Amino acid sequence: MEKLWGGRFQGKSEAWIDAFGASISFDAKLAKQDITGSLAHVAMLGKCGIISEEETTQITSGLQALAVKLAKGDLEFSIVNEDIHLNMEKLLHEEIGPVAGKLHTARSRNDQVATDMHLYLKEAVTEIMVSLSHLRTVLVSKAEQHVETIMPGYTHLQHAQPISFAHHLLAYYGMFSRDWERLAESMKRIDISPLGCAALAGTTFPIDRAYSAELLGFDAIYDNSLDGVSDRDFIIEFLSNSALLMTHLSRFCEELILWTSHEFQFVELIDAFATGSSIMPQKKNPDMAELIRGKTGRIYGNLFGLLTVLKGLPLAYNKDLQEDKEGMFDTVHTVKTSLDIFAGMIETMKVNEAMMENATQKDFSNATELADYLAKKGVPFREAHEIVGKLVLDCTQKGIYLQDVKLADYQAIQPVIEDDIYDALTSHTAVAKRNSYGGTGFEQIKAMIKKAKQSL
Ligand code: ARG
């Protein structure tokens, strides 16, 4: 079969070599964007008088017919036609005859593919942002149900100070909100039209790039045609934002995996999000959380893959750039599905409040309370720290906790200690009193929830 670019070739092509160069197996995903881009291009050619009105109408209706067929699943692409752009041109030719050949006036596949990618990513990022906002909403409503649910707060995975479970959830809300902002901000660099940059240097035809950009709903156009066809920064930025977003999901998944273990039993996932074992009948494994944690590695790989493709590329277009697609498609799909699965998991998980609070009872996570108590009564904090540290050691040897120490024994150590120490040592009081801005105190948590709801 004859190649659309076959004019200067004499030798025969070889199918196995062509297959290596073809991208249709994956860039068929850009079919809709390719037609949309072509519709804008042909309208611009017509408006600028580069092709006649009649030709404009013929090409436009041909493209529209292809769009209808595409929606019905009636378009067949062939590897012989290399990529989505040449496949579309061939199909348009079959639809309307030789006038189809006028569509490619003042255009190259280089600006065409870049346009398709911008259009695709604009839509995909918008969808991801919707999923991300849904997750943020789920986190806030879960937090609202658990303002007074007490759990151990950890540092070094050791009990540190008791916190509100809502505080923990809202920490992730903070991360996901920053992820959302980053995606929103990146839109500025996605929402730009390279159409009309042509192969690299622009064109001699009197085109109107602003017009085709406007038809496509782009906010701006590339100022430099070389940059327009060779820029993939917007994809790298998306992959980077996705890598960070997946990092946040992965951290939370790691915690869910810990919390669902027999040792913690803080939460239970509904059956739909868990799987069993083929040999151990008792097992209920948090596979979905593990998978999201695992898929994070792939997303990092996609980011590094494209960074590496770009790092040695001279301007402008090089075929290497065809490698920008699979990682991007994979990332869009993986991030979106991970977000949706994760939101479902959080929304439906059963929180074992008693286990969480119990975990703060038989421990020394109230040691700071005792030190603060002494400091508030005038004992320098460093000295208070030393006193409590010795006491913790003593309790550990005796197998008791700070709340078990008799008042007389407390007073023997430090006469300023009174009966109110026992209330101060409860985890509930420890949490309730931490009302410094952003702290775990219930009033602070309620304020955080209010603020989050306002911004959602
Ligand atoms: N399939 C190509 C890609 O994805 C389209 C651009 C081809 N341009 C070229 N000059 N060979 O990058």
XYZ file of C-alpha atoms and ligand atoms in Angstrom:
468
model
C 0.000 0.000 0.000
C 1.182 3.495 -0.838
C 2.382 5.764 1.912
C 0.907 9.237 2.271
C 4.465 10.533 2.389
C 5.753 8.095 -0.225
C 6.715 10.548 -3.001
C 10.468 10.597 -2.482
C 10.812 6.882 -1.784
C 11.817 4.237 -4.292
C 12.572 1.189 -2.198
C 9.905 -1.098 -0.808
C 8.911 -0.750 2.796
C 8.948 -3.708 5.121
C 6.015 -4.465 7.348
C 8.072 -5.461 10.386
C 10.040 -2.233 10.243
C 6.908 -0.166 9.701
C 5.317 -1.881 12.699
C 8.180 -0.652 14.872
C 7.566 2.932 13.820
C 3.786 2.834 14.000
C 1.878 4.387 16.869
C -1.700 3.639 15.857
C -1.970 0.842 18.431
C -1.893 3.483 21.160
C -2.532 6.891 19.568
C -5.947 5.732 18.314
C -6.944 7.124 21.710
C -6.490 10.579 20.169
C -9.033 9.966 17.380
C -11.647 12.327 18.793
C -9.106 15.095 19.404
C -7.629 14.580 15.948
C -10.999 15.175 14.294
C -11.712 18.166 16.546
C -8.338 19.681 15.693
C -8.901 19.106 11.977
C -12.347 20.698 12.100
C -10.849 23.857 13.586
C -7.993 23.812 11.100
C -10.251 23.480 8.070
C -12.566 26.218 9.361
C -9.537 28.475 9.705
C -8.293 27.606 6.182
C -11.735 28.484 4.833
C -12.042 31.709 6.777
C -8.615 32.865 5.610
C -9.473 32.060 1.995
C -6.708 29.448 1.744
C -9.227 26.888 0.498
C -12.593 27.621 -1.123
C -15.915 27.701 0.680
C -17.018 24.577 -1.143
C -13.872 22.695 -0.188
C -14.312 23.823 3.403
C -17.855 22.465 3.450
C -16.838 19.177 1.837
C -13.946 18.566 4.219
C -16.009 19.640 7.222
C -18.844 17.260 6.435
C -16.357 14.488 5.735
C -14.780 15.010 9.149
C -18.198 15.131 10.771
C -19.097 11.845 9.106
C -15.891 10.353 10.527
C -16.819 11.663 13.977
C -20.195 9.928 13.784
C -18.561 6.680 12.683
C -15.987 6.978 15.450
C -18.709 7.389 18.071
C -20.411 4.260 16.754
C -17.153 2.334 16.773
C -17.275 2.043 12.997
C -13.820 3.413 12.163
C -11.142 0.912 11.340
C -7.535 1.913 11.670
C -4.668 0.143 10.019
C -1.057 -0.213 11.066
C -0.148 0.412 7.416
C -1.125 4.037 7.957
C 1.317 4.405 10.827
C -0.489 6.749 13.194
C -3.847 8.321 13.975
C -3.188 11.354 11.782
C -2.421 9.436 8.608
C -5.213 6.965 9.329
C -7.677 9.820 9.595
C -6.439 11.405 6.407
C -6.817 8.109 4.581
C -10.321 7.611 5.950
C -11.256 11.158 4.988
C -10.023 10.443 1.487
C -12.259 7.382 1.321
C -15.126 9.544 2.520
C -14.797 12.582 0.226
C -12.141 11.827 -2.376
C -9.075 13.887 -3.395
C -10.292 17.138 -1.806
C -9.338 15.469 1.497
C -5.745 16.204 0.511
C -6.345 19.935 1.044
C -6.870 19.509 4.786
C -3.152 19.207 5.406
C -2.419 22.634 3.875
C -0.398 24.808 6.288
C -0.229 21.996 8.799
C 2.169 19.234 9.742
C 1.705 16.130 11.839
C 4.052 17.867 14.258
C 1.651 20.627 15.251
C -1.254 18.240 14.730
C -0.054 15.699 17.290
C 0.883 18.417 19.766
C -2.597 19.907 19.396
C -4.187 16.509 19.988
C -2.126 16.018 23.141
C -3.050 19.439 24.513
C -6.735 18.779 23.840
C -6.567 15.315 25.365
C -4.757 16.381 28.511
C -7.001 19.367 29.073
C -9.997 17.059 29.237
C -8.222 14.366 31.242
C -6.903 16.759 33.880
C -10.367 18.238 34.268
C -11.739 14.741 34.924
C -8.978 13.940 37.397
C -9.707 17.168 39.237
C -13.347 16.118 39.583
C -12.291 12.786 41.103
C -9.845 14.572 43.374
C -12.516 16.945 44.604
C -14.792 14.015 45.304
C -12.073 12.432 47.436
C -11.557 15.717 49.292
C -15.282 15.863 50.004
C -15.266 12.273 51.274
C -12.359 13.061 53.597
C -14.081 16.102 55.038
C -17.356 14.313 55.676
C -15.514 11.388 57.257
C -13.623 13.888 59.417
C -16.900 15.449 60.454
C -18.042 12.077 61.812
C -14.828 11.625 63.781
C -13.963 14.920 65.442
C -13.958 13.258 68.854
C -12.568 9.901 67.784
C -9.232 9.622 69.555
C -6.280 7.737 68.135
C -2.556 7.587 68.799
C -0.618 10.172 66.850
C 2.717 8.751 65.722
C 6.208 9.923 65.058
C 8.763 7.275 64.048
C 5.715 4.957 64.071
C 5.895 5.136 67.881
C 3.033 6.483 69.961
C 3.693 10.203 70.289
C 0.618 12.156 71.407
C -3.058 11.346 71.069
C -4.857 13.087 68.237
C -8.317 13.332 66.760
C -8.856 10.881 63.882
C -10.388 13.795 61.988
C -7.069 15.617 62.319
C -5.335 12.721 60.580
C -7.926 12.676 57.781
C -7.668 16.426 57.340
C -3.888 16.234 57.003
C -4.514 14.226 53.832
C -7.212 16.674 52.836
C -4.441 19.309 52.913
C -2.187 17.252 50.637
C -4.968 16.506 48.153
C -5.998 20.148 48.110
C -2.468 21.134 47.137
C -2.566 18.429 44.436
C -5.794 19.936 43.156
C -4.294 23.426 43.113
C -1.230 22.202 41.252
C -3.382 20.610 38.558
C -5.541 23.719 38.302
C -2.473 25.895 38.001
C -0.889 23.639 35.377
C -3.936 24.148 33.172
C -2.412 27.472 32.115
C 0.343 25.559 30.338
C -1.910 22.834 28.946
C -4.485 25.217 27.564
C -2.285 26.536 24.718
C -2.594 25.895 20.996
C 0.386 24.745 18.902
C -1.838 24.473 15.801
C -0.378 26.405 12.912
C 3.220 26.046 14.110
C 3.325 23.584 11.184
C 6.436 21.403 10.921
C 8.639 23.749 12.935
C 8.959 27.124 11.233
C 5.406 28.283 10.669
C 3.969 28.595 7.169
C 3.853 30.876 4.161
C 0.059 30.623 4.014
C -1.850 33.525 5.592
C -3.227 31.470 8.494
C -4.948 32.752 11.619
C -3.670 30.762 14.575
C -5.708 32.714 17.071
C -8.880 31.780 15.208
C -8.281 28.007 15.224
C -7.193 28.249 18.866
C -10.401 30.042 19.716
C -12.487 27.405 17.921
C -10.727 24.734 19.948
C -11.395 26.587 23.186
C -7.709 27.190 23.888
C -6.847 30.088 26.107
C -3.629 31.056 24.320
C -1.307 30.145 21.456
C 2.399 29.309 21.490
C 4.445 32.393 20.635
C 7.268 30.410 19.056
C 6.587 27.729 16.455
C 9.730 25.726 17.332
C 8.659 25.664 20.955
C 5.079 24.826 20.037
C 5.938 21.595 18.217
C 8.673 20.377 20.532
C 7.267 21.314 23.931
C 6.262 18.376 26.092
C 6.772 20.233 29.391
C 3.039 20.297 29.955
C 3.009 16.492 29.904
C 6.026 16.236 32.203
C 4.332 18.643 34.565
C 1.206 16.504 34.537
C 3.259 13.363 35.184
C 5.073 15.108 37.992
C 1.847 16.334 39.581
C 0.504 12.810 39.223
C 3.594 11.298 40.833
C 3.131 13.530 43.869
C -0.587 12.848 44.014
C 0.119 9.097 43.897
C 2.696 9.558 46.673
C -0.070 10.944 48.863
C -2.433 8.114 47.981
C 0.352 5.626 48.595
C 1.161 6.992 52.055
C -2.465 6.789 53.052
C -2.723 3.273 51.581
C 0.265 2.224 53.656
C -1.585 3.432 56.751
C -4.787 1.652 55.754
C -2.787 -1.536 55.308
C -1.333 -1.130 58.807
C -4.658 -0.150 60.329
C -6.501 -3.154 58.903
C -3.871 -5.547 60.307
C -4.600 -7.726 63.325
C -2.139 -5.697 65.399
C -4.020 -2.429 64.826
C -7.625 -3.267 63.936
C -8.357 0.468 63.660
C -10.450 0.128 60.521
C -12.182 -2.541 58.508
C -12.655 -2.297 54.758
C -15.910 -3.469 53.241
C -15.606 -6.812 51.500
C -15.736 -5.300 48.013
C -12.364 -3.621 48.542
C -10.675 -6.722 49.959
C -9.754 -10.156 48.690
C -9.291 -13.578 50.201
C -6.529 -16.150 50.013
C -6.614 -19.308 47.938
C -5.136 -21.294 50.820
C -5.803 -19.437 54.098
C -9.561 -19.302 54.664
C -9.418 -16.570 57.312
C -7.677 -13.970 55.133
C -9.097 -10.607 54.193
C -6.375 -8.740 52.351
C -6.370 -5.003 51.581
C -5.388 -5.642 47.948
C -6.772 -2.424 46.515
C -4.731 -0.300 48.922
C -1.654 -2.385 48.132
C -2.267 -2.001 44.408
C -2.525 1.765 44.610
C 0.720 1.786 46.605
C 2.251 -0.457 43.946
C 0.958 1.506 40.964
C 2.668 4.580 42.375
C 5.931 3.028 41.180
C 4.638 2.875 37.618
C 3.647 6.519 37.692
C 7.123 7.527 38.882
C 8.434 5.415 36.002
C 6.267 7.280 33.502
C 7.624 10.617 34.764
C 11.217 9.461 34.552
C 10.578 7.879 31.176
C 9.500 11.130 29.579
C 12.113 13.255 31.345
C 14.707 10.913 29.904
C 13.200 11.025 26.411
C 13.395 14.815 26.450
C 16.787 15.345 28.003
C 18.926 14.942 24.913
C 16.514 16.064 22.225
C 17.614 18.761 19.816
C 14.885 21.062 18.483
C 12.405 20.656 17.036
C 10.342 17.494 16.394
C 12.068 14.134 16.691
C 10.368 10.779 16.452
C 11.426 10.147 20.051
C 8.495 12.377 20.974
C 6.121 9.625 19.917
C 7.172 8.014 23.198
C 5.299 10.705 25.133
C 1.965 8.952 24.734
C 1.769 5.581 26.442
C 3.056 6.855 29.780
C 0.632 9.750 29.672
C -2.379 7.572 28.824
C -1.375 5.089 31.487
C -0.985 7.846 34.050
C -4.358 9.399 33.260
C -6.069 6.027 33.625
C -4.141 4.955 36.714
C -4.546 8.202 38.623
C -8.256 8.451 37.871
C -9.057 4.862 38.823
C -6.819 4.981 41.906
C -8.584 8.117 43.115
C -12.013 6.608 42.601
C -11.130 3.304 44.276
C -9.469 5.111 47.153
C -12.416 7.454 47.731
C -14.754 4.459 47.778
C -12.543 2.688 50.285
C -12.462 5.656 52.651
C -16.141 6.388 52.295
C -17.201 2.854 53.205
C -14.559 1.772 55.711
C -15.723 0.939 59.209
C -13.788 2.876 61.821
C -13.195 0.960 65.022
C -13.338 3.909 67.411
C -12.916 1.798 70.551
C -9.735 0.157 69.246
C -8.300 3.524 68.278
C -8.982 5.070 71.645
C -7.883 1.941 73.540
C -4.548 2.202 71.809
C -3.994 5.496 73.625
C -4.757 4.025 77.078
C -1.975 1.617 77.826
C 0.880 3.763 76.644
C 2.882 6.835 77.573
C 1.451 9.150 74.930
C 0.288 11.370 77.814
C 3.853 12.006 79.000
C 3.896 15.423 77.321
C 0.693 16.251 79.226
C 2.442 15.686 82.544
C 5.452 17.736 81.475
C 3.188 20.554 80.219
C 1.224 20.372 83.473
C 4.391 20.916 85.480
C 5.573 23.670 83.158
C 2.279 25.499 83.547
C 2.839 25.373 87.305
C 6.174 27.097 86.956
C 8.610 24.188 86.613
C 10.997 24.982 83.716
C 10.021 22.711 80.793
C 13.467 21.102 80.501
C 13.333 20.139 84.186
C 9.754 18.889 83.807
C 10.877 16.787 80.837
C 13.627 15.211 82.957
C 11.234 14.456 85.846
C 8.673 12.823 83.556
C 11.330 10.884 81.688
C 12.562 9.336 84.961
C 8.990 8.625 85.976
C 8.267 6.866 82.676
C 11.322 4.684 83.226
C 10.172 3.906 86.758
C 6.619 3.076 85.575
C 7.966 0.864 82.822
C 9.929 -1.116 85.380
C 6.844 -1.437 87.581
C 4.546 -2.263 84.659
C 2.201 0.686 85.297
C 1.287 3.895 83.431
C 1.324 7.570 84.410
C -2.389 7.542 85.219
C -1.768 4.683 87.716
C 0.738 6.628 89.854
C -0.763 7.533 93.278
C -1.235 11.222 94.076
C 1.008 10.885 97.138
C 3.775 9.493 94.952
C 3.324 12.347 92.486
C 3.514 14.892 95.274
C 6.624 13.272 96.663
C 8.263 13.883 93.286
C 6.824 17.364 92.721
C 4.589 19.026 95.327
C 2.876 21.246 92.695
C 0.994 18.209 91.370
C -2.629 18.087 92.466
C -5.638 15.850 91.962
C -6.524 17.481 88.607
C -3.528 15.712 87.077
C -5.634 12.609 86.379
C -7.999 14.500 84.115
C -5.070 16.170 82.368
C -3.613 12.720 81.650
C -6.657 11.368 79.807
C -6.255 11.234 76.061
C -9.562 13.009 75.583
C -8.342 16.036 77.569
C -4.960 15.887 75.905
C -6.630 16.214 72.511
C -9.353 18.663 73.550
C -6.842 21.128 74.977
C -4.535 21.342 71.970
C -6.229 24.348 70.500
C -3.229 26.170 69.107
C -3.876 27.092 65.462
C -3.835 23.944 63.329
C -3.615 21.728 66.408
C -5.652 18.628 67.173
C -8.033 20.336 69.662
C -11.697 19.770 68.834
C -12.304 23.483 68.286
C -9.447 23.618 65.811
C -10.722 20.539 63.981
C -14.180 22.054 63.686
C -12.656 25.241 62.297
C -10.613 23.219 59.765
C -13.735 21.376 58.632
C -15.611 24.640 58.236
C -12.813 26.140 56.170
C -12.515 23.017 54.028
C -16.253 22.998 53.331
C -16.112 26.619 52.284
C -13.326 25.992 49.809
C -14.859 22.821 48.346
N 2.964 9.629 15.431
C 3.781 10.802 15.560
C 3.988 11.125 17.032
O 3.232 10.703 17.787
C 3.114 11.969 14.907
C 4.062 13.003 14.460
C 4.875 12.491 13.347
N 5.720 13.505 12.796
C 6.778 13.194 12.016
N 7.473 14.210 11.574
N 7.133 11.970 11.814
O 4.918 11.781 17.392
